[in-house]
mmCIF file of C-alpha atoms in Angstrom:
data_model
loop_
_atom_site.group_PDB
_atom_site.id
_atom_site.type_symbol
_atom_site.label_atom_id
_atom_site.label_comp_id
_atom_site.label_asym_id
_atom_site.label_seq_id
_atom_site.Cartn_x
_atom_site.Cartn_y
_atom_site.Cartn_z
ATOM 1 C CA MET A 1 76.618 -10.139 -17.609
ATOM 2 C CA SER A 2 75.365 -9.683 -14.081
ATOM 3 C CA TRP A 3 74.924 -12.235 -11.294
ATOM 4 C CA GLU A 4 75.562 -12.864 -7.637
ATOM 5 C CA GLY A 5 77.714 -15.589 -6.122
ATOM 6 C CA THR A 6 79.682 -18.094 -8.169
ATOM 7 C CA ALA A 7 78.097 -18.912 -11.522
ATOM 8 C CA VAL A 8 78.594 -22.140 -13.447
ATOM 9 C CA MET A 9 79.783 -22.306 -17.050
ATOM 10 C CA GLY A 10 79.082 -25.627 -18.772
ATOM 11 C CA ILE A 11 81.692 -27.017 -21.154
ATOM 12 C CA LEU A 12 80.490 -28.198 -24.569
ATOM 13 C CA ASN A 13 83.416 -29.515 -26.595
ATOM 14 C CA VAL A 14 82.235 -30.195 -30.137
ATOM 15 C CA THR A 15 85.482 -32.020 -30.869
ATOM 16 C CA PRO A 16 86.703 -35.590 -31.366
ATOM 17 C CA ASP A 17 89.822 -35.154 -29.202
ATOM 18 C CA SER A 18 89.243 -33.023 -26.083
ATOM 19 C CA PHE A 19 91.101 -34.382 -23.054
ATOM 20 C CA SER A 20 88.092 -35.438 -20.951
ATOM 21 C CA ASP A 21 85.111 -35.847 -23.230
ATOM 22 C CA GLY A 22 86.542 -36.019 -26.727
ATOM 23 C CA GLY A 23 83.874 -37.246 -29.132
ATOM 24 C CA LYS A 24 81.111 -37.368 -26.517
ATOM 25 C CA HIS A 25 79.379 -34.261 -27.888
ATOM 26 C CA TYR A 26 80.831 -34.365 -31.399
ATOM 27 C CA ALA A 27 77.542 -35.378 -33.014
ATOM 28 C CA LEU A 28 75.059 -32.496 -33.109
ATOM 29 C CA ASP A 29 72.193 -34.430 -31.503
ATOM 30 C CA ALA A 30 74.432 -35.472 -28.608
ATOM 31 C CA ALA A 31 75.627 -31.879 -28.188
ATOM 32 C CA LYS A 32 72.056 -30.563 -28.176
ATOM 33 C CA LYS A 33 71.020 -33.119 -25.566
ATOM 34 C CA ALA A 34 73.977 -32.279 -23.345
ATOM 35 C CA ALA A 35 73.322 -28.555 -23.700
ATOM 36 C CA LEU A 36 69.689 -28.893 -22.663
ATOM 37 C CA GLU A 37 70.690 -31.031 -19.684
ATOM 38 C CA MET A 38 73.240 -28.429 -18.586
ATOM 39 C CA LEU A 39 70.692 -25.638 -18.855
ATOM 40 C CA ALA A 40 68.139 -27.637 -16.883
ATOM 41 C CA ALA A 41 70.795 -28.280 -14.223
ATOM 42 C CA GLY A 42 71.397 -24.554 -13.808
ATOM 43 C CA ALA A 43 74.272 -23.559 -16.087
ATOM 44 C CA PHE A 44 74.594 -19.782 -16.331
ATOM 45 C CA VAL A 45 76.678 -19.927 -19.530
ATOM 46 C CA LEU A 46 77.386 -22.639 -22.105
ATOM 47 C CA ASP A 47 80.927 -22.532 -23.516
ATOM 48 C CA VAL A 48 81.064 -24.035 -27.016
ATOM 49 C CA GLY A 49 84.445 -25.029 -28.418
ATOM 50 C CA GLY A 50 85.499 -26.628 -31.691
ATOM 51 C CA GLU A 51 89.232 -26.994 -31.095
ATOM 52 C CA SER A 52 90.865 -28.995 -28.323
ATOM 53 C CA THR A 53 93.378 -27.104 -26.197
ATOM 54 C CA ARG A 54 94.545 -30.157 -24.238
ATOM 55 C CA PRO A 55 98.327 -30.558 -23.849
ATOM 56 C CA GLY A 56 99.812 -31.639 -27.160
ATOM 57 C CA ALA A 57 96.748 -30.714 -29.212
ATOM 58 C CA GLU A 58 97.261 -29.747 -32.832
ATOM 59 C CA PRO A 59 95.591 -26.636 -34.324
ATOM 60 C CA VAL A 60 92.340 -27.032 -36.238
ATOM 61 C CA PRO A 61 91.741 -25.217 -39.556
ATOM 62 C CA ILE A 62 89.403 -22.229 -39.333
ATOM 63 C CA GLU A 63 86.814 -23.768 -41.645
ATOM 64 C CA ILE A 64 86.636 -27.001 -39.644
ATOM 65 C CA GLU A 65 86.294 -25.171 -36.343
ATOM 66 C CA ILE A 66 83.441 -23.063 -37.731
ATOM 67 C CA GLU A 67 81.700 -26.150 -39.139
ATOM 68 C CA ARG A 68 81.861 -27.789 -35.722
ATOM 69 C CA VAL A 69 80.508 -24.962 -33.585
ATOM 70 C CA LEU A 70 77.978 -23.102 -35.748
ATOM 71 C CA PRO A 71 75.146 -25.676 -35.828
ATOM 72 C CA LEU A 72 75.116 -25.960 -32.040
ATOM 73 C CA ILE A 73 75.333 -22.210 -31.503
ATOM 74 C CA LYS A 74 72.477 -21.617 -33.939
ATOM 75 C CA PHE A 75 70.369 -24.206 -32.111
ATOM 76 C CA LEU A 76 71.096 -22.690 -28.706
ATOM 77 C CA THR A 77 70.417 -19.123 -29.749
ATOM 78 C CA SER A 78 67.239 -19.916 -31.681
ATOM 79 C CA GLU A 79 65.692 -22.645 -29.512
ATOM 80 C CA THR A 80 66.800 -21.697 -25.973
ATOM 81 C CA LEU A 81 67.497 -18.637 -23.854
ATOM 82 C CA ALA A 82 71.047 -19.806 -23.175
ATOM 83 C CA LEU A 83 73.892 -17.364 -22.694
ATOM 84 C CA VAL A 84 76.473 -18.731 -25.144
ATOM 85 C CA SER A 85 80.228 -18.354 -25.105
ATOM 86 C CA ILE A 86 82.476 -19.278 -28.020
ATOM 87 C CA ASP A 87 85.771 -20.806 -26.918
ATOM 88 C CA THR A 88 88.218 -19.763 -29.626
ATOM 89 C CA SER A 89 91.338 -17.739 -30.316
ATOM 90 C CA LYS A 90 90.584 -17.207 -34.001
ATOM 91 C CA PRO A 91 88.957 -13.905 -35.099
ATOM 92 C CA GLU A 92 87.175 -15.602 -38.000
ATOM 93 C CA VAL A 93 85.609 -18.233 -35.750
ATOM 94 C CA ALA A 94 84.613 -15.643 -33.174
ATOM 95 C CA GLN A 95 83.003 -13.452 -35.808
ATOM 96 C CA ALA A 96 81.028 -16.348 -37.287
ATOM 97 C CA ALA A 97 79.893 -17.441 -33.823
ATOM 98 C CA LEU A 98 78.860 -13.944 -32.775
ATOM 99 C CA GLN A 99 76.949 -13.465 -36.019
ATOM 100 C CA ALA A 100 75.158 -16.740 -35.253
ATOM 101 C CA GLY A 101 74.087 -15.357 -31.888
ATOM 102 C CA ALA A 102 76.879 -16.158 -29.425
ATOM 103 C CA HIS A 103 77.239 -13.558 -26.683
ATOM 104 C CA ILE A 104 80.749 -13.957 -25.217
ATOM 105 C CA VAL A 105 84.235 -14.786 -26.520
ATOM 106 C CA ASN A 106 86.471 -16.988 -24.360
ATOM 107 C CA ASP A 107 90.090 -16.793 -25.553
ATOM 108 C CA VAL A 108 92.680 -19.122 -24.006
ATOM 109 C CA THR A 109 95.463 -17.107 -25.663
ATOM 110 C CA GLY A 110 94.567 -14.012 -23.668
ATOM 111 C CA LEU A 111 93.242 -11.750 -26.428
ATOM 112 C CA GLN A 112 96.717 -11.119 -27.815
ATOM 113 C CA ASN A 113 95.452 -11.017 -31.406
ATOM 114 C CA PRO A 114 94.386 -7.421 -32.183
ATOM 115 C CA ASP A 115 92.007 -8.682 -34.868
ATOM 116 C CA LEU A 116 90.109 -10.651 -32.232
ATOM 117 C CA ILE A 117 89.810 -7.520 -30.112
ATOM 118 C CA THR A 118 88.384 -5.705 -33.131
ATOM 119 C CA VAL A 119 85.808 -8.466 -33.688
ATOM 120 C CA CYS A 120 84.714 -8.429 -30.043
ATOM 121 C CA ALA A 121 84.526 -4.649 -29.901
ATOM 122 C CA ALA A 122 82.510 -4.408 -33.123
ATOM 123 C CA ALA A 123 80.020 -6.985 -31.838
ATOM 124 C CA GLY A 124 79.858 -5.514 -28.339
ATOM 125 C CA ALA A 125 80.870 -8.909 -26.984
ATOM 126 C CA PRO A 126 82.282 -9.354 -23.469
ATOM 127 C CA THR A 127 85.472 -11.421 -23.375
ATOM 128 C CA ILE A 128 87.179 -13.889 -21.082
ATOM 129 C CA ILE A 129 90.951 -13.433 -21.101
ATOM 130 C CA MET A 130 92.970 -16.455 -20.008
ATOM 131 C CA HIS A 131 96.677 -16.827 -19.267
ATOM 132 C CA MET A 132 98.595 -19.630 -20.934
ATOM 133 C CA GLN A 133 102.361 -20.055 -20.947
ATOM 134 C CA GLY A 134 103.325 -21.209 -24.429
ATOM 135 C CA GLU A 135 100.744 -22.938 -26.608
ATOM 136 C CA PRO A 136 98.852 -26.229 -26.281
ATOM 137 C CA ARG A 137 101.418 -28.372 -28.075
ATOM 138 C CA THR A 138 104.237 -27.332 -25.736
ATOM 139 C CA MET A 139 102.696 -25.696 -22.658
ATOM 140 C CA GLN A 140 103.330 -28.599 -20.275
ATOM 141 C CA GLN A 141 106.976 -29.032 -21.239
ATOM 142 C CA ASN A 142 108.643 -27.819 -18.047
ATOM 143 C CA PRO A 143 106.617 -24.636 -17.359
ATOM 144 C CA SER A 144 108.493 -22.193 -15.116
ATOM 145 C CA TYR A 145 108.040 -18.713 -13.648
ATOM 146 C CA ASP A 146 110.200 -16.263 -11.727
ATOM 147 C CA ASP A 147 107.145 -14.920 -9.889
ATOM 148 C CA LEU A 148 104.033 -16.933 -10.719
ATOM 149 C CA ILE A 149 101.296 -14.659 -9.382
ATOM 150 C CA SER A 150 102.906 -11.381 -10.393
ATOM 151 C CA GLU A 151 103.624 -12.509 -13.956
ATOM 152 C CA ILE A 152 100.146 -13.900 -14.561
ATOM 153 C CA LYS A 153 98.396 -10.993 -12.873
ATOM 154 C CA THR A 154 100.397 -8.431 -14.856
ATOM 155 C CA PHE A 155 99.613 -10.203 -18.116
ATOM 156 C CA LEU A 156 95.886 -10.426 -17.401
ATOM 157 C CA VAL A 157 95.528 -6.818 -16.254
ATOM 158 C CA THR A 158 97.532 -5.535 -19.225
ATOM 159 C CA GLN A 159 95.407 -7.503 -21.675
ATOM 160 C CA ALA A 160 92.173 -6.494 -19.964
ATOM 161 C CA GLU A 161 93.078 -2.803 -20.019
ATOM 162 C CA ASN A 162 94.053 -3.030 -23.682
ATOM 163 C CA ALA A 163 90.793 -4.749 -24.581
ATOM 164 C CA LEU A 164 88.681 -2.171 -22.771
ATOM 165 C CA ALA A 165 90.659 0.701 -24.279
ATOM 166 C CA ASN A 166 89.933 -0.704 -27.732
ATOM 167 C CA GLY A 167 86.183 -1.014 -27.325
ATOM 168 C CA VAL A 168 85.529 -4.391 -25.701
ATOM 169 C CA PRO A 169 82.603 -3.686 -23.342
ATOM 170 C CA SER A 170 83.633 -5.872 -20.396
ATOM 171 C CA VAL A 171 86.238 -8.430 -19.405
ATOM 172 C CA MET A 172 86.589 -11.460 -17.143
ATOM 173 C CA ILE A 173 90.041 -12.844 -16.319
ATOM 174 C CA ASP A 174 91.142 -16.469 -15.972
ATOM 175 C CA PRO A 175 94.553 -17.395 -14.500
ATOM 176 C CA GLY A 176 94.639 -20.532 -16.649
ATOM 177 C CA PHE A 177 94.630 -23.527 -14.337
ATOM 178 C CA GLY A 178 96.479 -26.318 -16.161
ATOM 179 C CA PHE A 179 97.697 -24.179 -19.049
ATOM 180 C CA GLY A 180 101.476 -24.090 -18.791
ATOM 181 C CA LYS A 181 101.493 -24.797 -15.038
ATOM 182 C CA THR A 182 102.740 -27.557 -12.769
ATOM 183 C CA ILE A 183 100.588 -29.047 -10.009
ATOM 184 C CA LYS A 184 102.292 -26.717 -7.529
ATOM 185 C CA HIS A 185 101.590 -23.722 -9.779
ATOM 186 C CA ASN A 186 97.922 -24.702 -10.056
ATOM 187 C CA LEU A 187 97.461 -25.042 -6.314
ATOM 188 C CA THR A 188 99.141 -21.698 -5.732
ATOM 189 C CA LEU A 189 96.867 -20.007 -8.265
ATOM 190 C CA VAL A 190 93.758 -21.205 -6.476
ATOM 191 C CA ARG A 191 95.066 -20.319 -3.023
ATOM 192 C CA GLU A 192 95.993 -16.852 -4.265
ATOM 193 C CA LEU A 193 92.793 -16.094 -6.195
ATOM 194 C CA PRO A 194 92.156 -12.989 -4.003
ATOM 195 C CA GLN A 195 95.185 -11.406 -5.652
ATOM 196 C CA PHE A 196 93.332 -11.674 -8.964
ATOM 197 C CA THR A 197 89.926 -10.604 -7.653
ATOM 198 C CA GLU A 198 91.493 -7.472 -6.140
ATOM 199 C CA THR A 199 92.138 -6.242 -9.699
ATOM 200 C CA GLY A 200 88.419 -5.445 -9.920
ATOM 201 C CA TYR A 201 87.837 -7.875 -12.787
ATOM 202 C CA PRO A 202 85.596 -10.903 -12.195
ATOM 203 C CA VAL A 203 87.645 -14.102 -12.109
ATOM 204 C CA LEU A 204 86.863 -17.416 -13.785
ATOM 205 C CA LEU A 205 88.506 -20.661 -12.726
ATOM 206 C CA GLY A 206 88.448 -23.756 -14.915
ATOM 207 C CA GLY A 207 90.037 -26.748 -13.234
ATOM 208 C CA SER A 208 87.423 -29.318 -14.167
ATOM 209 C CA ARG A 209 88.825 -32.833 -14.677
ATOM 210 C CA LYS A 210 92.367 -31.521 -15.244
ATOM 211 C CA SER A 211 95.258 -33.957 -14.936
ATOM 212 C CA SER A 212 96.545 -32.178 -11.818
ATOM 213 C CA LEU A 213 93.379 -33.247 -10.022
ATOM 214 C CA ALA A 214 93.744 -36.847 -11.184
ATOM 215 C CA LYS A 215 97.256 -36.991 -9.770
ATOM 216 C CA LEU A 216 96.334 -35.324 -6.485
ATOM 217 C CA ALA A 217 93.164 -37.373 -5.988
ATOM 218 C CA GLN A 218 94.778 -40.570 -7.310
ATOM 219 C CA THR A 219 91.949 -41.206 -9.720
ATOM 220 C CA ALA A 220 91.547 -42.105 -13.374
ATOM 221 C CA VAL A 221 90.380 -40.146 -16.406
ATOM 222 C CA GLY A 222 87.060 -38.558 -17.272
ATOM 223 C CA ASP A 223 84.139 -38.185 -14.909
ATOM 224 C CA SER A 224 85.913 -40.033 -12.086
ATOM 225 C CA ARG A 225 87.576 -36.660 -11.491
ATOM 226 C CA ASP A 226 84.277 -34.886 -10.807
ATOM 227 C CA PRO A 227 84.429 -35.060 -6.983
ATOM 228 C CA ALA A 228 87.917 -33.559 -7.108
ATOM 229 C CA SER A 229 86.659 -30.885 -9.499
ATOM 230 C CA VAL A 230 83.798 -29.952 -7.171
ATOM 231 C CA ALA A 231 86.175 -29.728 -4.205
ATOM 232 C CA LEU A 232 88.515 -27.467 -6.143
ATOM 233 C CA HIS A 233 85.755 -25.164 -7.351
ATOM 234 C CA LEU A 234 84.093 -24.868 -3.949
ATOM 235 C CA TYR A 235 87.427 -23.726 -2.560
ATOM 236 C CA ALA A 236 87.747 -21.292 -5.475
ATOM 237 C CA ALA A 237 84.282 -19.923 -4.704
ATOM 238 C CA GLY A 238 85.460 -19.251 -1.196
ATOM 239 C CA ARG A 239 88.462 -17.400 -2.582
ATOM 240 C CA GLY A 240 86.322 -15.115 -4.733
ATOM 241 C CA ALA A 241 85.841 -16.874 -8.076
ATOM 242 C CA ALA A 242 82.907 -15.304 -9.911
ATOM 243 C CA MET A 243 82.496 -18.265 -12.243
ATOM 244 C CA VAL A 244 83.721 -21.835 -12.605
ATOM 245 C CA ARG A 245 84.005 -23.677 -15.908
ATOM 246 C CA VAL A 246 82.932 -27.307 -15.516
ATOM 247 C CA HIS A 247 81.981 -30.537 -17.255
ATOM 248 C CA ASN A 248 79.486 -31.735 -14.636
ATOM 249 C CA VAL A 249 77.061 -28.845 -14.245
ATOM 250 C CA TYR A 250 74.562 -30.737 -12.106
ATOM 251 C CA ALA A 251 77.075 -31.630 -9.392
ATOM 252 C CA HIS A 252 78.586 -28.150 -9.274
ATOM 253 C CA VAL A 253 75.298 -26.250 -9.156
ATOM 254 C CA GLN A 254 74.010 -28.473 -6.373
ATOM 255 C CA ALA A 255 77.238 -28.182 -4.367
ATOM 256 C CA LEU A 256 77.415 -24.414 -4.802
ATOM 257 C CA ARG A 257 73.804 -23.993 -3.665
ATOM 258 C CA ILE A 258 74.574 -25.780 -0.403
ATOM 259 C CA TRP A 259 77.866 -23.924 -0.040
ATOM 260 C CA SER A 260 76.040 -20.601 -0.537
ATOM 261 C CA ALA A 261 73.330 -21.524 1.980
ATOM 262 C CA LEU A 262 75.953 -22.396 4.580
ATOM 263 C CA HIS A 263 77.710 -19.079 4.048
ATOM 264 C CA ALA A 264 74.541 -16.955 4.028
ATOM 265 C CA GLN A 265 74.198 -14.439 6.857
#
């Protein structure tokens, strides 16, 4: 992957229970339509997921997750020029998605499963390594850190180095906004993004429509959080984020184009 500025990754949750858009793209035709709209709006990557990782979410069986994501991935890789990411922590799902044409693996568990590293390395697939304290069912039950930035940074660098040493061609890191973090933790992560970019790895931030934004902006659920999401991600761009993961691609691409023009020399 190669680009300049802050790229936009569009979220395509092929699930009935994701926190913001559960069920909206569950039907294949609806997912296809949304994907084409995101591409037309300027998405650099489309991130396809078949298992919700919202707080309290229950795991999905491997077979179900594969059944959810494969038809959309096959459509995208055969009918479009989209760069496709598979959002999964399961080696079997990643392998099936990569065989269907997906290009990138996005793992919210931080590539801790050696079998997933093997799958990515064998396919020559770049990976996105995210930090999460705990797991989705419990991650928001009183998350705490002795040294927030140091702990997350050490984890991400260690996992990235291990992945590269075992044949993964390239890595992006994600500090995990909203994954086992309080509102204060999330704000600190974004303010301190330069500490992650100084590692030399490109940094992704995914704060789109998260509950922290709803509380800070005093707004409701779903797309009412989009203005807050844009504000967050513009700030992240200014702090060095290489990519932002978003629900509303159109709004983010437009905002980032103006932001980039204003900052051009």
